[in-house]
XYZ file of C-alpha atoms in Angstrom:
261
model
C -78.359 82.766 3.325
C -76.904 79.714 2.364
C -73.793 80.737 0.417
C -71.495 77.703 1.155
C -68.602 77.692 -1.813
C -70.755 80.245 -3.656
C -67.293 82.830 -4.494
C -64.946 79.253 -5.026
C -67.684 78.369 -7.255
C -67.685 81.076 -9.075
C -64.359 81.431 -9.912
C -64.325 77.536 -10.739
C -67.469 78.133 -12.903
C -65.732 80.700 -15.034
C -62.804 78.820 -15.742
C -64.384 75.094 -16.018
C -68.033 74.288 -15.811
C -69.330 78.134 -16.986
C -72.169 77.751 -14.491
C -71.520 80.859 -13.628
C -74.631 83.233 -15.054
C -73.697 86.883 -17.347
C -74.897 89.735 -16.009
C -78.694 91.242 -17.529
C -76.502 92.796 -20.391
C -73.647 91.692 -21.871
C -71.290 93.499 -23.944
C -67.794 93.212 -25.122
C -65.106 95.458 -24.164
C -64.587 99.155 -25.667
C -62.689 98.746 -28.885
C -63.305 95.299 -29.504
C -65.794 95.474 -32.188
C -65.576 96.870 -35.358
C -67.318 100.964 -35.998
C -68.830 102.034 -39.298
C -71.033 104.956 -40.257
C -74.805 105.690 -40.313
C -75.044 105.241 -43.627
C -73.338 101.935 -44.266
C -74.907 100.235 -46.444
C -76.201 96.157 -45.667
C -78.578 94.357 -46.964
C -80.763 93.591 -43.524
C -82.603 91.028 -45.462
C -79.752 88.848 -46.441
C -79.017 85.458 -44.691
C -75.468 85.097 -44.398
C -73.477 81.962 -43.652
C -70.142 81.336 -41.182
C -68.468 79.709 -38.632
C -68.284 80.494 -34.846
C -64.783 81.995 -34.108
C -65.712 82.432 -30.252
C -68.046 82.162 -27.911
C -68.129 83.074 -24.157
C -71.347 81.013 -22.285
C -69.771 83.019 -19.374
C -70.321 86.732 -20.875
C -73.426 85.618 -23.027
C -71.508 87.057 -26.664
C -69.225 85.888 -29.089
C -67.617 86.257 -32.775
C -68.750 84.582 -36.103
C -66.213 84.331 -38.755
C -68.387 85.187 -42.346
C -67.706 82.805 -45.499
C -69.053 85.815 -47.169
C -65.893 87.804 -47.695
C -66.230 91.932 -47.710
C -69.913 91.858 -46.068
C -68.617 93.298 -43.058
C -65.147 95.077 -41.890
C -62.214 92.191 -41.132
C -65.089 89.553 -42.441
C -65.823 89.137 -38.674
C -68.881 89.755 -37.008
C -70.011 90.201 -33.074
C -73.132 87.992 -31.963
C -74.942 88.204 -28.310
C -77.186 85.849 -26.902
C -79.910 87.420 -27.261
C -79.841 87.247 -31.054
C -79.915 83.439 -31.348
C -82.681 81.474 -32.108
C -83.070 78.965 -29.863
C -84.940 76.548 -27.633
C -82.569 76.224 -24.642
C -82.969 77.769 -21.263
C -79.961 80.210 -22.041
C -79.556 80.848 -25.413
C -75.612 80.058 -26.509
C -73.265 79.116 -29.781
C -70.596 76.487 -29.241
C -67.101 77.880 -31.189
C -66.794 76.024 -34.431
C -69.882 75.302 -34.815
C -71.723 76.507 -38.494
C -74.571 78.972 -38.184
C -76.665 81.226 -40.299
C -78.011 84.481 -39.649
C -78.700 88.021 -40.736
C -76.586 91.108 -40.298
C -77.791 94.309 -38.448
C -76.583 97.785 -37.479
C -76.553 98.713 -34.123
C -76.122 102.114 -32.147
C -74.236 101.672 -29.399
C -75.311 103.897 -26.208
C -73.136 102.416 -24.012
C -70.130 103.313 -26.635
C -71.391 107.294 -27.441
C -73.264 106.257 -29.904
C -71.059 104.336 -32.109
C -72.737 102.289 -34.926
C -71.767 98.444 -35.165
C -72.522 95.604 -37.028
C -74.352 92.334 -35.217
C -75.513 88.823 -36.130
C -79.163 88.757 -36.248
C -81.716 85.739 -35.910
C -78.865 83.395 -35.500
C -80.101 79.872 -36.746
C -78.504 76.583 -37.587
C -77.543 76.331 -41.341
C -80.530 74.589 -42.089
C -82.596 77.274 -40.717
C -83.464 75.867 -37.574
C -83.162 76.656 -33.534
C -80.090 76.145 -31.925
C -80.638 73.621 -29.221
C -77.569 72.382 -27.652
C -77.419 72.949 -23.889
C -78.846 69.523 -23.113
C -76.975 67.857 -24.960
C -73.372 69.701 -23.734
C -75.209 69.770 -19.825
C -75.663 65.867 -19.879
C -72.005 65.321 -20.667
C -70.433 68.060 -18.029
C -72.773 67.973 -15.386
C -73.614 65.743 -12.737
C -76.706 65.090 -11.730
C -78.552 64.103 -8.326
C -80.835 61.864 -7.401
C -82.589 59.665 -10.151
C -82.336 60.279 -13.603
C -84.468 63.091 -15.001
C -86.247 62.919 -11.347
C -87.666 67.156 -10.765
C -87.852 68.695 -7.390
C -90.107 71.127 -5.818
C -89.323 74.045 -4.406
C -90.247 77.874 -3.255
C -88.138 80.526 -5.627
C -87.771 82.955 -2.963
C -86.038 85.602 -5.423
C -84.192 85.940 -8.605
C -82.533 89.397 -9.147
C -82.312 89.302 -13.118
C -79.288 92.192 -12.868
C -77.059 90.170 -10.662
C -78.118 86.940 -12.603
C -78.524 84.408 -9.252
C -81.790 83.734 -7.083
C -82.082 80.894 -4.351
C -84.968 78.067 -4.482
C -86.279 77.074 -0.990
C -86.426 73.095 -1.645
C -89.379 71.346 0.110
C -88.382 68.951 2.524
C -89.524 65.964 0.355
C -87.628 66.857 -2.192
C -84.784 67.108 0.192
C -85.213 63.923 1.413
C -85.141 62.295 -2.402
C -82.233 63.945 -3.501
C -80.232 63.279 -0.451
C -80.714 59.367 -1.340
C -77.611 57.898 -2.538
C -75.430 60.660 -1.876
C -73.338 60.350 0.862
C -70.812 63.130 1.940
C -73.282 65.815 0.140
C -74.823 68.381 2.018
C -78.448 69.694 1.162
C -78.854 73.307 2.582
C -82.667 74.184 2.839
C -81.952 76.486 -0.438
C -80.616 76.398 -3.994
C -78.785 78.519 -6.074
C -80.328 78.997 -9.401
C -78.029 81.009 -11.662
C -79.285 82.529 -14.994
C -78.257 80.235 -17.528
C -80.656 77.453 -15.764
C -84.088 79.818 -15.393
C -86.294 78.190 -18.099
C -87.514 81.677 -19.568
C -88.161 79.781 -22.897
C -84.813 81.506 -24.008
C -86.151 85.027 -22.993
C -84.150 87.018 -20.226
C -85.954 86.268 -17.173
C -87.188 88.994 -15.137
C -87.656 89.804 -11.389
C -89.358 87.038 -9.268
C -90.266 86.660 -5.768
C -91.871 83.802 -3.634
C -93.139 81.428 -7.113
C -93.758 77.735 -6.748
C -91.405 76.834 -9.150
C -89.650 72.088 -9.900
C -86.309 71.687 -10.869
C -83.697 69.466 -11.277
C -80.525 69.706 -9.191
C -76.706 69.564 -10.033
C -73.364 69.325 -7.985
C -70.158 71.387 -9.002
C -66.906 69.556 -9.020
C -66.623 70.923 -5.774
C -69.726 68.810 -4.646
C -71.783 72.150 -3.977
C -75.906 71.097 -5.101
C -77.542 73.585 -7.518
C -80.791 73.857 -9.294
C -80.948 72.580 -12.564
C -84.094 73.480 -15.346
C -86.047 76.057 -13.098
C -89.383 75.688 -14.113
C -93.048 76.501 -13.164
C -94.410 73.385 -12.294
C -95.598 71.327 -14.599
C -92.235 72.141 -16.253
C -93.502 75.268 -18.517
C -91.147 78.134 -18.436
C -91.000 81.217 -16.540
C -92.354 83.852 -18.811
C -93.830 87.530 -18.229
C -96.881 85.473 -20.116
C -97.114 82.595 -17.678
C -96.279 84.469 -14.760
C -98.692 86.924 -14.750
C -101.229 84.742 -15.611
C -102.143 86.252 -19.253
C -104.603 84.812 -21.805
C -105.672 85.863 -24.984
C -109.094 87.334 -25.758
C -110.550 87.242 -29.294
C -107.462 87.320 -31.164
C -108.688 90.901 -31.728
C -105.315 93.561 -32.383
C -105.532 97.455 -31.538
C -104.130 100.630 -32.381
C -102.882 103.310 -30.021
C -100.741 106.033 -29.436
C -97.655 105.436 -26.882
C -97.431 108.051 -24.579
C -94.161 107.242 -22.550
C -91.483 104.581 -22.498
C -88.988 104.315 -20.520
């Protein structure tokens, strides 16, 4: 396919832009995070206060430095994306920014088992969603085409494991964003990388040949990406949406679960 700059890119992305997506799960080195046993006690219900020490867009996890002091060993605690509240495409903390959130123990699996403490429901400190891509996106990126114009497109795949798909742009759409942009070559497809699949801040899953609009960036390196992957109609690309789900009677069930795997 079209992978023009796609390897330059991503060693640019890491460094600079971090439009370079984490893989499905992201997880901190062996070592880094602080063990304790079973039967350490935490209050799960507490909300807890701090500031962020570090946050990688790039790996999808981070630290949060408490103000509570002796909560947790060092007063430090691990956070991963998928523990923040949050509106944006790809949920994400910005370092020094002030959050609140809860603390929870986790087994580790991929560590033998180890037990670790972890942010939980991540929130601002007034209790509400974290919502800050658009604002950081509109001051890094830069955009194509006019302002706040969407696209359409085929999604011919996204592999949620490698974190990347490519969008097969219609040739209207082509023709719109290629206005005004001299030098700048439009290949027939798009990358999409993870952290710009609208999911409504879920991790998207598997998806093949789905009408999808989007908006559409260039890399310092003048390489043309998609932007805000959306159905169209701009809602986001959830199990829900995609498999065409509705609710029926608001009824609930019980039942036994056989298997999960």
């Amino acid at each position: 396919e079209d992978a023009r700059g796609t390897a330059a890119d991503c060693a640019e992305g890491a460094e600079a832009s971090d439009d370079v997506s984490p893989p499905e799960i992201a997880e901190p080195p062996k070592g880094s995070l602080q063990t304790v046993s079973a039967d350490y006690e935490i209050d799960l219900d507490a909300r807890y206060t701090g500031k962020v020490a570090f946050y990688s867009k790039l790996k999808g996890f981070g630290f949060i430095d408490m103000d509570q002091q002796g909560i947790v060993p060092e007063d430090k605690l691990f956070v991963q994306w998928r523990n923040i509240d949050s509106n944006d495409r790809f949920p994400f903390l910005v370092t020094g920014h002030e959050v609140e959130f809860s603390v929870t123990k986790w087994k580790d699996a991929a560590h033998n088992g180890e037990v670790t403490l972890r942010a939980r429901a991540v929130s601002t400190l007034e209790g509400g969603r974290v919502e800050v891509q658009d604002e950081i996106d509109s001051s890094k990126k830069t955009f194509v085409g006019p302002p706040g114009h969407r696209y359409a497109g085929n999604l011919k795949f996204y592999n949620p494991k490698n974190g990347y798909g490519y969008i097969e742009v219609d040739a209207d759409s082509r023709k719109v964003a290629a206005q005004g942009e001299e030098g700048l070559e439009f290949a027939s497809q798009l990358r999409v990388e993870r952290s710009e699949v609208n999911a409504g801040g879920k991790q998207p899953q598997w998806m093949q040949n789905v009408a999808v609009e989007f908006g559409i960036w260039k890399t310092s390196r003048d390489v043309p990406k998609a932007y805000d992957v959306t159905l169209p109609g701009g809602l986001p690309l959830t199990q829900e949406a995609l498999e065409n789900r509705q609710l029926v009677g608001g009824q609930t069930y019980l039942g036994e679960v056989t298997l999960w795997n």
